mmCIF file of C-alpha atoms in Angstrom:
data_model
loop_
_atom_site.group_PDB
_atom_site.id
_atom_site.type_symbol
_atom_site.label_atom_id
_atom_site.label_comp_id
_atom_site.label_asym_id
_atom_site.label_seq_id
_atom_site.Cartn_x
_atom_site.Cartn_y
_atom_site.Cartn_z
ATOM 1 C CA UNK A 739 15.991 -15.499 -2.684
ATOM 2 C CA UNK A 740 14.257 -12.266 -1.670
ATOM 3 C CA UNK A 741 10.519 -12.593 -2.308
ATOM 4 C CA UNK A 742 9.416 -9.137 -1.146
ATOM 5 C CA UNK A 743 10.927 -5.700 -1.038
ATOM 6 C CA UNK A 744 9.834 -2.159 -0.447
ATOM 7 C CA UNK A 745 11.956 0.834 -1.247
ATOM 8 C CA UNK A 746 11.526 4.354 0.111
ATOM 9 C CA UNK A 747 7.865 3.770 1.054
ATOM 10 C CA UNK A 748 6.017 6.608 2.738
ATOM 11 C CA UNK A 749 2.377 7.303 3.470
ATOM 12 C CA UNK A 750 0.852 10.674 4.148
ATOM 13 C CA UNK A 751 -2.830 11.231 4.976
ATOM 14 C CA UNK A 752 -4.901 13.604 2.839
ATOM 15 C CA UNK A 753 -4.634 16.023 5.777
ATOM 16 C CA UNK A 754 -0.838 15.963 5.453
ATOM 17 C CA UNK A 755 -0.003 13.766 8.466
ATOM 18 C CA UNK A 756 2.960 11.453 7.843
ATOM 19 C CA UNK A 757 2.137 7.912 8.961
ATOM 20 C CA UNK A 758 5.289 6.152 7.748
ATOM 21 C CA UNK A 759 8.319 7.698 6.125
ATOM 22 C CA UNK A 760 11.046 6.316 3.876
ATOM 23 C CA UNK A 761 10.749 2.600 4.799
ATOM 24 C CA UNK A 762 13.121 0.070 3.241
ATOM 25 C CA UNK A 763 12.322 -3.586 3.863
ATOM 26 C CA UNK A 764 12.919 -6.925 2.210
ATOM 27 C CA UNK A 765 12.593 -10.531 3.300
ATOM 28 C CA UNK A 766 13.313 -14.078 2.229
ATOM 29 C CA UNK A 767 10.790 -16.909 1.966
ATOM 30 C CA UNK A 768 10.469 -18.581 5.373
ATOM 31 C CA UNK A 769 11.522 -15.511 7.359
ATOM 32 C CA UNK A 770 9.723 -14.759 10.604
ATOM 33 C CA UNK A 771 9.559 -11.028 11.183
ATOM 34 C CA UNK A 772 7.965 -9.010 13.944
ATOM 35 C CA UNK A 773 7.146 -5.330 13.575
ATOM 36 C CA UNK A 774 7.263 -3.590 16.926
ATOM 37 C CA UNK A 775 6.377 0.009 17.706
ATOM 38 C CA UNK A 776 4.269 2.374 19.738
ATOM 39 C CA UNK A 777 0.514 2.645 19.210
ATOM 40 C CA UNK A 778 -0.140 4.802 16.173
ATOM 41 C CA UNK A 779 3.377 4.392 14.772
ATOM 42 C CA UNK A 780 2.149 2.866 11.488
ATOM 43 C CA UNK A 781 2.540 -0.889 12.062
ATOM 44 C CA UNK A 782 -0.936 -1.740 10.734
ATOM 45 C CA UNK A 783 -0.497 0.643 7.815
ATOM 46 C CA UNK A 784 2.789 -1.016 6.922
ATOM 47 C CA UNK A 785 1.161 -4.473 7.029
ATOM 48 C CA UNK A 786 -1.744 -3.310 4.840
ATOM 49 C CA UNK A 787 0.779 -2.025 2.292
ATOM 50 C CA UNK A 788 2.721 -5.321 2.383
ATOM 51 C CA UNK A 789 -0.566 -7.241 1.997
ATOM 52 C CA UNK A 790 -1.521 -5.120 -1.008
ATOM 53 C CA UNK A 791 -4.661 -3.844 0.696
ATOM 54 C CA UNK A 792 -3.471 -0.228 0.973
ATOM 55 C CA UNK A 793 -2.236 1.141 -2.331
ATOM 56 C CA UNK A 794 -2.157 4.845 -1.454
ATOM 57 C CA UNK A 795 1.533 5.249 -0.664
ATOM 58 C CA UNK A 796 4.658 6.631 -2.267
ATOM 59 C CA UNK A 797 7.618 4.387 -3.106
ATOM 60 C CA UNK A 798 8.073 0.933 -4.597
ATOM 61 C CA UNK A 799 6.614 -2.350 -3.333
ATOM 62 C CA UNK A 800 7.498 -5.558 -5.206
ATOM 63 C CA UNK A 801 6.429 -9.180 -4.640
ATOM 64 C CA UNK A 802 8.093 -12.005 -6.524
ATOM 65 C CA UNK A 803 5.502 -13.674 -8.755
ATOM 66 C CA UNK A 804 3.704 -16.789 -7.572
ATOM 67 C CA UNK A 805 3.440 -16.074 -3.841
ATOM 68 C CA UNK A 806 0.032 -15.975 -2.173
ATOM 69 C CA UNK A 807 -0.299 -13.575 0.736
ATOM 70 C CA UNK A 808 -2.715 -14.107 3.608
ATOM 71 C CA UNK A 809 -3.537 -11.132 5.805
ATOM 72 C CA UNK A 810 -5.405 -11.131 9.099
ATOM 73 C CA UNK A 811 -6.407 -7.633 10.235
ATOM 74 C CA UNK A 812 -6.929 -6.715 13.883
ATOM 75 C CA UNK A 813 -10.699 -6.714 13.400
ATOM 76 C CA UNK A 814 -11.548 -9.230 10.651
ATOM 77 C CA UNK A 815 -14.818 -8.690 8.819
ATOM 78 C CA UNK A 816 -17.052 -11.752 9.012
ATOM 79 C CA UNK A 817 -20.643 -12.113 7.830
ATOM 80 C CA UNK A 818 -22.670 -12.008 11.079
ATOM 81 C CA UNK A 819 -25.431 -14.157 9.547
ATOM 82 C CA UNK A 820 -23.131 -17.108 8.850
ATOM 83 C CA UNK A 821 -22.159 -19.911 11.192
ATOM 84 C CA UNK A 822 -18.631 -20.691 12.323
ATOM 85 C CA UNK A 823 -18.475 -23.656 9.932
ATOM 86 C CA UNK A 824 -19.658 -21.564 6.982
ATOM 87 C CA UNK A 825 -16.859 -19.046 7.598
ATOM 88 C CA UNK A 826 -14.227 -21.759 8.095
ATOM 89 C CA UNK A 827 -15.319 -23.479 4.863
ATOM 90 C CA UNK A 828 -14.528 -20.248 3.002
ATOM 91 C CA UNK A 829 -10.876 -21.110 3.662
ATOM 92 C CA UNK A 830 -11.220 -24.197 1.463
ATOM 93 C CA UNK A 831 -13.737 -22.775 -1.001
ATOM 94 C CA UNK A 832 -12.058 -24.399 -4.003
ATOM 95 C CA UNK A 833 -12.443 -27.825 -2.361
ATOM 96 C CA UNK A 834 -16.054 -27.106 -1.413
ATOM 97 C CA UNK A 835 -16.775 -26.031 -5.008
ATOM 98 C CA UNK A 836 -15.326 -29.297 -6.336
ATOM 99 C CA UNK A 837 -17.451 -31.375 -3.968
ATOM 100 C CA UNK A 838 -20.533 -29.360 -4.908
ATOM 101 C CA UNK A 839 -19.829 -29.868 -8.620
ATOM 102 C CA UNK A 840 -19.429 -33.621 -8.044
ATOM 103 C CA UNK A 841 -22.787 -33.733 -6.254
ATOM 104 C CA UNK A 842 -24.476 -31.740 -9.033
ATOM 105 C CA UNK A 843 -23.046 -34.101 -11.656
ATOM 106 C CA UNK A 844 -24.330 -37.135 -9.753
ATOM 107 C CA UNK A 845 -27.797 -35.588 -9.503
ATOM 108 C CA UNK A 846 -27.909 -35.203 -13.294
ATOM 109 C CA UNK A 847 -27.531 -38.963 -13.883
ATOM 110 C CA UNK A 848 -31.225 -39.486 -13.133
ATOM 111 C CA UNK A 849 -32.480 -36.720 -15.441
ATOM 112 C CA UNK A 850 -34.213 -37.664 -18.716
ATOM 113 C CA UNK A 851 -32.008 -35.211 -20.635
ATOM 114 C CA UNK A 852 -28.997 -37.432 -19.940
ATOM 115 C CA UNK A 853 -30.750 -40.803 -19.789
ATOM 116 C CA UNK A 854 -32.137 -40.319 -23.303
ATOM 117 C CA UNK A 855 -28.976 -38.943 -24.935
ATOM 118 C CA UNK A 856 -25.931 -41.267 -25.009
ATOM 119 C CA UNK A 857 -23.580 -38.420 -26.045
ATOM 120 C CA UNK A 858 -24.633 -36.245 -23.120
ATOM 121 C CA UNK A 859 -24.345 -39.230 -20.790
ATOM 122 C CA UNK A 860 -20.811 -39.974 -22.013
ATOM 123 C CA UNK A 861 -19.780 -36.340 -21.510
ATOM 124 C CA UNK A 862 -21.332 -36.323 -18.045
ATOM 125 C CA UNK A 863 -19.496 -39.509 -17.095
ATOM 126 C CA UNK A 864 -16.206 -38.080 -18.396
ATOM 127 C CA UNK A 865 -16.754 -34.888 -16.382
ATOM 128 C CA UNK A 866 -17.568 -36.928 -13.272
ATOM 129 C CA UNK A 867 -14.334 -38.901 -13.674
ATOM 130 C CA UNK A 868 -12.290 -35.708 -14.125
ATOM 131 C CA UNK A 869 -13.820 -34.071 -11.038
ATOM 132 C CA UNK A 870 -13.375 -37.255 -9.009
ATOM 133 C CA UNK A 871 -9.688 -37.387 -10.019
ATOM 134 C CA UNK A 872 -9.246 -33.816 -8.753
ATOM 135 C CA UNK A 873 -11.030 -34.655 -5.503
ATOM 136 C CA UNK A 874 -8.883 -37.764 -5.024
ATOM 137 C CA UNK A 875 -5.673 -35.848 -5.792
ATOM 138 C CA UNK A 876 -6.278 -33.345 -2.984
ATOM 139 C CA UNK A 877 -7.903 -35.857 -0.609
ATOM 140 C CA UNK A 878 -11.042 -33.724 -0.467
ATOM 141 C CA UNK A 879 -13.263 -36.576 0.734
ATOM 142 C CA UNK A 880 -12.000 -35.999 4.289
ATOM 143 C CA UNK A 881 -12.356 -32.215 4.250
ATOM 144 C CA UNK A 882 -14.895 -32.065 7.094
ATOM 145 C CA UNK A 883 -12.491 -33.978 9.343
ATOM 146 C CA UNK A 884 -9.689 -31.556 8.425
ATOM 147 C CA UNK A 885 -11.919 -28.571 9.214
ATOM 148 C CA UNK A 886 -12.960 -30.032 12.560
ATOM 149 C CA UNK A 887 -9.311 -30.660 13.520
ATOM 150 C CA UNK A 888 -8.324 -27.113 12.548
ATOM 151 C CA UNK A 889 -11.232 -25.614 14.495
ATOM 152 C CA UNK A 890 -10.405 -27.746 17.516
ATOM 153 C CA UNK A 891 -6.706 -26.807 17.386
ATOM 154 C CA UNK A 892 -7.597 -23.102 17.440
ATOM 155 C CA UNK A 893 -10.350 -23.594 20.012
ATOM 156 C CA UNK A 894 -12.997 -22.139 17.732
ATOM 157 C CA UNK A 895 -16.568 -21.952 19.019
ATOM 158 C CA UNK A 896 -19.149 -24.606 18.117
ATOM 159 C CA UNK A 897 -19.450 -25.039 14.350
ATOM 160 C CA UNK A 898 -23.181 -24.175 14.410
ATOM 161 C CA UNK A 899 -22.695 -20.937 16.391
ATOM 162 C CA UNK A 900 -23.701 -17.747 14.572
ATOM 163 C CA UNK A 901 -20.923 -15.207 14.072
ATOM 164 C CA UNK A 902 -23.139 -12.400 15.408
ATOM 165 C CA UNK A 903 -23.162 -14.057 18.863
ATOM 166 C CA UNK A 904 -19.385 -14.477 19.178
ATOM 167 C CA UNK A 905 -16.985 -12.360 21.193
ATOM 168 C CA UNK A 906 -14.207 -10.432 19.464
ATOM 169 C CA UNK A 907 -11.604 -13.058 20.393
ATOM 170 C CA UNK A 908 -13.791 -15.898 19.111
ATOM 171 C CA UNK A 909 -14.318 -14.093 15.797
ATOM 172 C CA UNK A 910 -10.554 -13.620 15.476
ATOM 173 C CA UNK A 911 -9.911 -17.334 16.032
ATOM 174 C CA UNK A 912 -12.503 -18.239 13.383
ATOM 175 C CA UNK A 913 -10.927 -15.777 10.925
ATOM 176 C CA UNK A 914 -7.447 -17.155 11.690
ATOM 177 C CA UNK A 915 -8.682 -20.719 11.120
ATOM 178 C CA UNK A 916 -10.151 -19.714 7.743
ATOM 179 C CA UNK A 917 -6.910 -17.989 6.769
ATOM 180 C CA UNK A 918 -4.659 -20.898 7.778
ATOM 181 C CA UNK A 919 -6.812 -23.318 5.771
ATOM 182 C CA UNK A 920 -6.136 -21.200 2.668
ATOM 183 C CA UNK A 921 -2.465 -22.144 3.112
ATOM 184 C CA UNK A 922 -0.955 -18.834 1.960
ATOM 185 C CA UNK A 923 2.770 -18.709 1.209
ATOM 186 C CA UNK A 924 3.139 -15.601 3.368
ATOM 187 C CA UNK A 925 1.090 -14.975 6.493
ATOM 188 C CA UNK A 926 0.678 -11.427 7.820
ATOM 189 C CA UNK A 927 -0.899 -11.125 11.264
ATOM 190 C CA UNK A 928 -1.816 -7.727 12.654
ATOM 191 C CA UNK A 929 -1.618 -7.940 16.461
ATOM 192 C CA UNK A 930 -1.292 -11.750 16.411
ATOM 193 C CA UNK A 931 -1.619 -12.186 20.160
ATOM 194 C CA UNK A 932 -5.118 -10.714 19.910
ATOM 195 C CA UNK A 933 -6.072 -13.678 17.752
ATOM 196 C CA UNK A 934 -4.738 -16.319 20.111
#
């Protein structure tokens, strides 16, 4: 089944320079495709269009519904004030949000508002059970171990290191780690060897 196609896609700058012209492309789920060309030939532009980041083109671009696309640009933007671990955790933000909600629920058990109202306590206990079921279903209790293994596999810098102090290659590895943890269905890497 074809999950992506583009038909007669072209991009022209506001100054009238043609970047790409009349591109036809489609691919199946699981395909591994490399786009090769000279510097300035439009490879990054093509990837931005496929990723849905660049929408200023002519032609048709269609994704089959239900596929999540992960895109890693040549120079990923990372918050310089965050640590490596904070950036990597963004890749599993839904899991981190669940764990945070569970902690917040547990903190409420000692509050008078819940201790003195059996209905509120019952609702809180039901919500705790529902959140715990979600956490158990995705094995979120071991998330820190998973993050450490992913960071180690990609040779990311120390988890406490500030992004602002990292080299370009280190930042790319951190961004790649975050992206891989999001587990997109389709992974688009712009200049992938730069990231490794």
